[in-house]
C-alpha cells in the first residue's frame, strides 16, 4: 500500500506558481510606481497657467463683443417697438378720420361702397385699382393713401424688429458660450495653481512681485512727460496700477485689458470702443518705432490683447488674474501694431 503513495507535487507546484504571480505583481506595482507622472514643477505650472489665461482672454474679448452687440440690439429693438406703437396709434387715428368722413357722407346721401369696403376689412387689392380711387373724394383718397402707407411702414418695422429679435437670441446664446469658455479656462488655471505647495505659491508670488517692481522702475526711468489726450489717458491708467484683472470688467476697481484702455481714454474725454478687435480700428495704426506714451498697443495675431504704451519699451496693461494692472516689457508679448487715437 505504501508503494502507491506519491508526494504532493501539485501543492508544491501551486506554491511555486503563486509565488511567481506575487512576484510579478510586486514587479508590476514597482514599475507602475516608477512610471507615475511626476508632479509638474512651479515653472511648468506657471507656463500652463499663463497659456490658460491667454485662452480665457480670447474668450473674454469675444464675450465683450457679444455683450456690446446685445446691448445695441436691445436698444434698437426698443426703439423699433416704440415706433410700431406710435405708428399703430397714427393708423388708428387715420382710420377714425376716414370713418368720420364716411359717416358724414352717409348722413348726406349714403356711404360710398369703396369706403364701406375699406372700413370693413383689408382694402389693399381693391383700393389699388385706379377706378376705385376715382370714385372717392379728394380728401378720402388722401386719407386712404395715408393709411396704406402707414400699413406698409408698420409691416416693414415689425419685420425688422422680428429679425433683430432673432439676432438677439443668437447673440445671447453666443454670450453664454463665451462666458462659460472664459470661466472654464480660469477655473482650470486655478486648479493648476492649487496643485502647488504653499511654499511654491509664495515663491511664484515673490517672483511676480520682483518682476513687476523691476518693470515699474524701468517704466519710471524712461517715462517722458506725455501730453494731450493720450498723455491724460496714460496718467489715468497709472492711478489703477495694482488693480485686479476681472473678465468683462471696465472699472473703476477692476478691469480686463480693453476695459482698462477704454476707461483710461474716457477719463481723458475720449470715447473709444469696447473690445480689442474694434479698438484696433479706433485710430491710426503705427509701427513700434513710432509709439508715443498713451498710444494703444495691440498684441497677438488675433489682436486679443491691448495695453497703453508707457515709454522706454514698456506697456501698462491689465495683464491677467495673477498680475492685474501692471507695467510689462513690450517684448514679452507678440507685438502687432500701435494705434494713435486722433
CSV table of C-alpha atoms in Angstrom, one decimal:
chain,number,residue,atom,x,y,z
A,1,UNK,CA,0.0,0.0,0.0
A,2,UNK,CA,2.8,2.4,0.9
A,3,UNK,CA,4.4,1.9,-2.5
A,4,UNK,CA,1.3,3.5,-4.1
A,5,UNK,CA,1.7,6.8,-2.1
A,6,UNK,CA,3.1,9.7,-4.1
A,7,UNK,CA,4.5,13.0,-2.8
A,8,UNK,CA,2.0,16.0,-3.0
A,9,UNK,CA,3.8,17.6,-6.1
A,10,UNK,CA,0.8,19.7,-7.2
A,11,UNK,CA,0.8,21.6,-3.9
A,12,UNK,CA,4.4,22.4,-4.3
A,13,UNK,CA,3.9,23.5,-7.9
A,14,UNK,CA,0.9,25.7,-6.8
A,15,UNK,CA,3.0,27.4,-4.2
A,16,UNK,CA,5.7,28.0,-6.8
A,17,UNK,CA,3.1,29.5,-9.2
A,18,UNK,CA,1.6,31.7,-6.6
A,19,UNK,CA,5.0,32.9,-5.5
A,20,UNK,CA,5.8,33.7,-9.2
A,21,UNK,CA,2.5,35.5,-9.6
A,22,UNK,CA,3.0,37.5,-6.4
A,23,UNK,CA,6.5,38.4,-7.6
A,24,UNK,CA,5.1,39.5,-10.9
A,25,UNK,CA,2.5,41.6,-9.2
A,26,UNK,CA,5.1,43.3,-7.0
A,27,UNK,CA,7.3,43.9,-10.1
A,28,UNK,CA,4.3,45.5,-11.9
A,29,UNK,CA,3.5,47.6,-8.9
A,30,UNK,CA,7.0,48.8,-8.7
A,31,UNK,CA,7.0,49.6,-12.4
A,32,UNK,CA,3.7,51.4,-12.1
A,33,UNK,CA,5.1,53.5,-9.2
A,34,UNK,CA,8.2,54.4,-11.2
A,35,UNK,CA,6.0,55.2,-14.3
A,36,UNK,CA,3.6,57.5,-12.4
A,37,UNK,CA,3.7,61.1,-13.9
A,38,UNK,CA,5.9,63.5,-11.9
A,39,UNK,CA,4.2,66.4,-10.3
A,40,UNK,CA,4.7,69.5,-12.6
A,41,UNK,CA,7.2,72.0,-11.3
A,42,UNK,CA,6.4,75.5,-10.3
A,43,UNK,CA,7.7,76.8,-13.6
A,44,UNK,CA,5.7,74.3,-15.6
A,45,UNK,CA,2.5,75.2,-13.8
A,46,UNK,CA,3.2,78.9,-14.4
A,47,UNK,CA,3.7,78.3,-18.1
A,48,UNK,CA,0.4,76.3,-18.3
A,49,UNK,CA,-1.5,78.8,-16.3
A,50,UNK,CA,-0.3,81.7,-18.5
A,51,UNK,CA,-1.4,79.8,-21.6
A,52,UNK,CA,-4.8,79.2,-20.0
A,53,UNK,CA,-5.1,82.9,-19.1
A,54,UNK,CA,-4.4,83.8,-22.7
A,55,UNK,CA,-7.1,81.4,-23.9
A,56,UNK,CA,-9.5,82.8,-21.3
A,57,UNK,CA,-8.8,86.3,-22.6
A,58,UNK,CA,-9.5,85.4,-26.2
A,59,UNK,CA,-12.9,84.1,-25.0
A,60,UNK,CA,-13.4,87.2,-22.8
A,61,UNK,CA,-12.9,89.6,-25.8
A,62,UNK,CA,-15.4,87.7,-27.8
A,63,UNK,CA,-17.7,87.8,-24.8
A,64,UNK,CA,-17.3,91.6,-24.7
A,65,UNK,CA,-18.1,91.9,-28.3
A,66,UNK,CA,-21.2,89.8,-28.0
A,67,UNK,CA,-22.3,91.8,-24.9
A,68,UNK,CA,-21.9,95.0,-26.9
A,69,UNK,CA,-24.0,93.6,-29.8
A,70,UNK,CA,-26.6,92.5,-27.3
A,71,UNK,CA,-26.9,96.0,-25.8
A,72,UNK,CA,-27.0,97.6,-29.2
A,73,UNK,CA,-29.7,95.2,-30.4
A,74,UNK,CA,-31.8,95.7,-27.3
A,75,UNK,CA,-31.7,99.4,-27.8
A,76,UNK,CA,-32.6,99.2,-31.5
A,77,UNK,CA,-35.5,96.8,-30.7
A,78,UNK,CA,-36.8,99.1,-28.0
A,79,UNK,CA,-36.8,102.0,-30.5
A,80,UNK,CA,-38.5,99.9,-33.2
A,81,UNK,CA,-41.2,98.8,-30.8
A,82,UNK,CA,-41.8,102.4,-29.8
A,83,UNK,CA,-42.1,103.3,-33.5
A,84,UNK,CA,-44.5,100.5,-34.1
A,85,UNK,CA,-46.6,101.5,-31.2
A,86,UNK,CA,-46.7,105.2,-32.3
A,87,UNK,CA,-47.4,104.1,-35.9
A,88,UNK,CA,-50.3,101.9,-34.8
A,89,UNK,CA,-51.8,104.9,-32.9
A,90,UNK,CA,-51.4,107.1,-36.0
A,91,UNK,CA,-53.0,104.4,-38.1
A,92,UNK,CA,-56.0,104.2,-35.7
A,93,UNK,CA,-56.4,107.9,-35.9
A,94,UNK,CA,-56.3,107.8,-39.7
A,95,UNK,CA,-59.0,105.1,-39.8
A,96,UNK,CA,-61.0,107.2,-37.4
A,97,UNK,CA,-60.7,110.2,-39.7
A,98,UNK,CA,-61.8,108.2,-42.7
A,99,UNK,CA,-64.7,106.7,-40.7
A,100,UNK,CA,-65.8,110.2,-39.8
A,101,UNK,CA,-65.8,111.1,-43.5
A,102,UNK,CA,-67.9,108.1,-44.3
A,103,UNK,CA,-70.4,108.9,-41.5
A,104,UNK,CA,-70.8,112.4,-42.8
A,105,UNK,CA,-71.2,111.1,-46.4
A,106,UNK,CA,-73.9,108.5,-45.2
A,107,UNK,CA,-75.9,111.3,-43.5
A,108,UNK,CA,-75.8,113.4,-46.7
A,109,UNK,CA,-76.7,110.8,-49.1
A,110,UNK,CA,-75.3,107.3,-48.4
A,111,UNK,CA,-71.9,105.8,-47.9
A,112,UNK,CA,-69.7,105.2,-50.9
A,113,UNK,CA,-69.2,101.4,-51.4
A,114,UNK,CA,-65.5,101.8,-51.7
A,115,UNK,CA,-65.2,103.5,-48.3
A,116,UNK,CA,-67.6,100.9,-46.8
A,117,UNK,CA,-65.3,98.1,-48.2
A,118,UNK,CA,-62.2,99.8,-46.8
A,119,UNK,CA,-63.6,100.1,-43.3
A,120,UNK,CA,-65.0,96.6,-43.2
A,121,UNK,CA,-61.8,94.7,-44.0
A,122,UNK,CA,-58.5,94.6,-45.9
A,123,UNK,CA,-58.9,97.0,-48.8
A,124,UNK,CA,-55.4,96.7,-50.3
A,125,UNK,CA,-56.2,94.9,-53.6
A,126,UNK,CA,-59.4,96.7,-54.1
A,127,UNK,CA,-58.1,100.2,-53.4
A,128,UNK,CA,-55.0,99.8,-55.6
A,129,UNK,CA,-57.3,100.0,-58.6
A,130,UNK,CA,-57.4,103.5,-60.1
A,131,UNK,CA,-61.1,103.1,-61.0
A,132,UNK,CA,-61.9,102.6,-57.3
A,133,UNK,CA,-59.9,105.6,-56.2
A,134,UNK,CA,-61.7,107.7,-58.8
A,135,UNK,CA,-65.0,107.1,-57.0
A,136,UNK,CA,-63.7,108.7,-53.8
A,137,UNK,CA,-63.5,112.4,-52.9
A,138,UNK,CA,-60.1,114.1,-52.8
A,139,UNK,CA,-59.9,114.0,-49.0
A,140,UNK,CA,-61.0,110.4,-48.9
A,141,UNK,CA,-58.3,109.4,-51.4
A,142,UNK,CA,-55.6,111.3,-49.4
A,143,UNK,CA,-56.8,109.5,-46.2
A,144,UNK,CA,-56.8,106.1,-47.8
A,145,UNK,CA,-53.3,106.6,-49.3
A,146,UNK,CA,-52.0,107.7,-45.9
A,147,UNK,CA,-53.5,104.6,-44.3
A,148,UNK,CA,-52.0,102.4,-46.9
A,149,UNK,CA,-48.5,104.0,-46.5
A,150,UNK,CA,-48.7,103.7,-42.7
A,151,UNK,CA,-49.7,100.0,-43.0
A,152,UNK,CA,-46.7,99.3,-45.2
A,153,UNK,CA,-44.4,101.2,-42.9
A,154,UNK,CA,-45.7,99.2,-39.9
A,155,UNK,CA,-45.3,95.9,-41.6
A,156,UNK,CA,-41.7,96.8,-42.5
A,157,UNK,CA,-40.9,97.9,-39.0
A,158,UNK,CA,-42.5,94.7,-37.5
A,159,UNK,CA,-40.4,92.6,-39.9
A,160,UNK,CA,-37.2,94.5,-38.9
A,161,UNK,CA,-38.0,94.1,-35.2
A,162,UNK,CA,-38.6,90.4,-35.7
A,163,UNK,CA,-35.2,90.0,-37.5
A,164,UNK,CA,-33.4,91.8,-34.7
A,165,UNK,CA,-35.1,89.7,-32.0
A,166,UNK,CA,-33.8,86.6,-33.8
A,167,UNK,CA,-30.3,88.2,-33.8
A,168,UNK,CA,-30.7,89.0,-30.2
A,169,UNK,CA,-31.5,85.4,-29.3
A,170,UNK,CA,-28.4,84.2,-31.2
A,171,UNK,CA,-26.2,86.8,-29.6
A,172,UNK,CA,-27.4,85.9,-26.1
A,173,UNK,CA,-26.6,82.3,-26.8
A,174,UNK,CA,-23.1,83.3,-28.0
A,175,UNK,CA,-22.7,85.5,-24.9
A,176,UNK,CA,-23.4,82.5,-22.6
A,177,UNK,CA,-21.0,80.2,-24.5
A,178,UNK,CA,-18.1,82.7,-24.5
A,179,UNK,CA,-18.7,83.5,-20.8
A,180,UNK,CA,-18.6,79.8,-19.9
A,181,UNK,CA,-15.5,79.2,-22.1
A,182,UNK,CA,-13.6,82.0,-20.2
A,183,UNK,CA,-14.7,80.8,-16.8
A,184,UNK,CA,-13.8,77.2,-17.6
A,185,UNK,CA,-10.2,78.3,-18.6
A,186,UNK,CA,-9.8,80.4,-15.5
A,187,UNK,CA,-11.1,77.6,-13.3
A,188,UNK,CA,-8.6,75.2,-14.9
A,189,UNK,CA,-5.8,77.7,-14.3
A,190,UNK,CA,-6.8,78.0,-10.7
A,191,UNK,CA,-6.9,74.2,-10.3
A,192,UNK,CA,-3.4,74.0,-11.6
A,193,UNK,CA,-2.2,76.7,-9.2
A,194,UNK,CA,-3.8,74.8,-6.4
A,195,UNK,CA,-1.5,71.8,-7.1
A,196,UNK,CA,1.4,73.8,-5.9
A,197,UNK,CA,2.6,73.7,-2.3
A,198,UNK,CA,2.1,76.8,-0.2
A,199,UNK,CA,5.9,77.3,-0.4
A,200,UNK,CA,5.8,77.2,-4.2
A,201,UNK,CA,2.9,79.6,-4.4
A,202,UNK,CA,4.7,82.0,-2.2
A,203,UNK,CA,7.8,81.7,-4.4
A,204,UNK,CA,5.7,82.4,-7.5
A,205,UNK,CA,4.1,85.4,-6.0
A,206,UNK,CA,7.5,86.7,-4.9
A,207,UNK,CA,8.8,86.3,-8.5
A,208,UNK,CA,5.8,88.2,-9.9
A,209,UNK,CA,6.3,91.0,-7.3
A,210,UNK,CA,10.0,91.4,-8.1
A,211,UNK,CA,9.4,91.3,-11.9
A,212,UNK,CA,6.6,93.9,-11.5
A,213,UNK,CA,8.8,96.2,-9.4
A,214,UNK,CA,11.6,95.9,-11.9
A,215,UNK,CA,9.2,96.8,-14.8
A,216,UNK,CA,7.8,99.7,-12.8
A,217,UNK,CA,11.3,101.1,-12.2
A,218,UNK,CA,12.2,100.7,-15.8
A,219,UNK,CA,9.0,102.5,-16.9
A,220,UNK,CA,9.5,105.3,-14.5
A,221,UNK,CA,13.1,105.8,-15.6
A,222,UNK,CA,12.2,106.1,-19.2
A,223,UNK,CA,8.9,107.9,-18.7
A,224,UNK,CA,8.6,111.0,-20.8
A,225,UNK,CA,6.1,113.7,-20.0
A,226,UNK,CA,3.2,112.7,-22.1
A,227,UNK,CA,0.8,115.4,-23.3
A,228,UNK,CA,-2.6,115.7,-24.9
A,229,UNK,CA,-5.4,113.2,-24.6
A,230,UNK,CA,-3.1,110.2,-24.9
A,231,UNK,CA,-1.0,111.5,-22.0
A,232,UNK,CA,-4.1,112.1,-20.0
A,233,UNK,CA,-5.3,108.5,-20.7
A,234,UNK,CA,-1.9,107.1,-19.6
A,235,UNK,CA,-2.0,109.3,-16.4
A,236,UNK,CA,-5.4,107.9,-15.6
A,237,UNK,CA,-4.3,104.3,-16.1
A,238,UNK,CA,-1.3,104.8,-13.8
A,239,UNK,CA,-3.7,105.5,-11.0
A,240,UNK,CA,-5.0,102.0,-11.4
A,241,UNK,CA,-1.7,100.2,-11.0
A,242,UNK,CA,-2.2,97.1,-8.9
A,243,UNK,CA,-5.9,96.9,-9.6
A,244,UNK,CA,-7.4,93.5,-10.2
A,245,UNK,CA,-7.9,91.8,-13.5
A,246,UNK,CA,-11.5,90.6,-13.9
A,247,UNK,CA,-13.0,89.3,-17.2
A,248,UNK,CA,-15.6,91.7,-18.6
A,249,UNK,CA,-14.7,94.5,-16.1
A,250,UNK,CA,-14.5,98.1,-17.1
A,251,UNK,CA,-13.5,99.8,-13.8
A,252,UNK,CA,-13.2,101.6,-11.7
A,253,UNK,CA,-11.7,99.0,-9.3
A,254,UNK,CA,-11.2,96.0,-11.7
A,255,UNK,CA,-10.5,95.7,-15.5
A,256,UNK,CA,-9.9,93.4,-18.3
A,257,UNK,CA,-7.4,94.6,-20.9
A,258,UNK,CA,-9.7,96.5,-23.3
A,259,UNK,CA,-11.8,97.6,-20.3
A,260,UNK,CA,-8.7,99.5,-18.9
A,261,UNK,CA,-7.9,101.2,-22.2
A,262,UNK,CA,-11.5,102.2,-22.7
A,263,UNK,CA,-11.8,103.5,-19.1
A,264,UNK,CA,-8.5,105.4,-19.4
A,265,UNK,CA,-9.4,107.3,-22.5
A,266,UNK,CA,-12.9,108.0,-21.1
A,267,UNK,CA,-11.1,109.9,-18.3
A,268,UNK,CA,-9.3,111.9,-20.9
A,269,UNK,CA,-12.7,112.8,-22.5
A,270,UNK,CA,-12.3,110.4,-25.5
A,271,UNK,CA,-14.8,107.7,-26.3
A,272,UNK,CA,-13.3,104.5,-27.8
A,273,UNK,CA,-15.0,101.2,-28.4
A,274,UNK,CA,-15.1,98.2,-26.0
A,275,UNK,CA,-13.1,95.4,-27.5
A,276,UNK,CA,-9.5,94.9,-28.6
A,277,UNK,CA,-10.8,94.0,-32.1
A,278,UNK,CA,-12.6,97.3,-32.5
A,279,UNK,CA,-10.1,99.4,-30.7
A,280,UNK,CA,-7.6,98.3,-33.3
A,281,UNK,CA,-9.6,100.5,-35.7
A,282,UNK,CA,-10.3,103.4,-33.4
A,283,UNK,CA,-7.3,105.5,-34.7
A,284,UNK,CA,-4.3,105.5,-36.9
A,285,UNK,CA,-2.1,102.3,-37.0
A,286,UNK,CA,1.6,102.9,-36.3
A,287,UNK,CA,4.8,100.8,-36.0
A,288,UNK,CA,6.8,100.1,-32.9
A,289,UNK,CA,9.3,102.8,-33.6
A,290,UNK,CA,6.6,105.5,-33.8
A,291,UNK,CA,5.0,104.7,-30.4
A,292,UNK,CA,4.5,107.6,-28.0
A,293,UNK,CA,3.2,107.4,-24.4
A,294,UNK,CA,-0.6,106.8,-24.3
A,295,UNK,CA,-0.8,105.1,-27.7
A,296,UNK,CA,-2.7,101.8,-27.8
A,297,UNK,CA,-0.6,98.7,-28.3
A,298,UNK,CA,-2.1,95.6,-29.8
A,299,UNK,CA,-0.7,92.1,-29.3
A,300,UNK,CA,-1.1,88.6,-30.8
A,301,UNK,CA,-2.1,87.8,-34.3
A,302,UNK,CA,-5.8,87.7,-33.5
A,303,UNK,CA,-5.5,91.0,-31.6
A,304,UNK,CA,-6.9,89.7,-28.3
A,305,UNK,CA,-4.8,91.8,-26.0
A,306,UNK,CA,-4.3,95.6,-25.7
A,307,UNK,CA,-2.3,98.0,-23.4
A,308,UNK,CA,-1.1,101.6,-23.3
A,309,UNK,CA,2.4,102.4,-24.3
A,310,UNK,CA,4.2,103.8,-21.2
A,311,UNK,CA,7.6,104.7,-22.8
A,312,UNK,CA,11.0,103.1,-22.6
A,313,UNK,CA,9.7,99.9,-24.3
A,314,UNK,CA,7.1,99.3,-21.6
A,315,UNK,CA,3.3,98.9,-21.7
A,316,UNK,CA,0.8,99.5,-18.9
A,317,UNK,CA,-1.9,96.9,-19.2
A,318,UNK,CA,-4.5,94.7,-17.3
A,319,UNK,CA,-2.4,91.6,-17.7
A,320,UNK,CA,-4.2,88.6,-16.2
A,321,UNK,CA,-5.8,87.4,-13.0
A,322,UNK,CA,-2.4,86.8,-11.4
A,323,UNK,CA,-0.7,90.0,-12.4
A,324,UNK,CA,-3.6,92.6,-12.5
A,325,UNK,CA,-2.8,96.1,-13.8
A,326,UNK,CA,0.9,96.4,-14.2
A,327,UNK,CA,3.9,97.5,-16.3
A,328,UNK,CA,5.5,95.0,-18.6
A,329,UNK,CA,8.1,94.9,-21.4
A,330,UNK,CA,6.5,95.3,-24.8
A,331,UNK,CA,8.8,92.4,-25.9
A,332,UNK,CA,7.1,89.9,-23.6
A,333,UNK,CA,4.2,89.5,-26.0
A,334,UNK,CA,4.0,89.3,-29.8
A,335,UNK,CA,3.6,93.0,-30.8
A,336,UNK,CA,1.3,93.6,-33.9
A,337,UNK,CA,1.0,97.4,-34.1
A,338,UNK,CA,0.2,100.6,-32.2
A,339,UNK,CA,-2.9,102.7,-32.6
A,340,UNK,CA,-2.8,106.5,-32.1
A,341,UNK,CA,-6.2,107.9,-31.1
A,342,UNK,CA,-6.9,111.0,-33.1
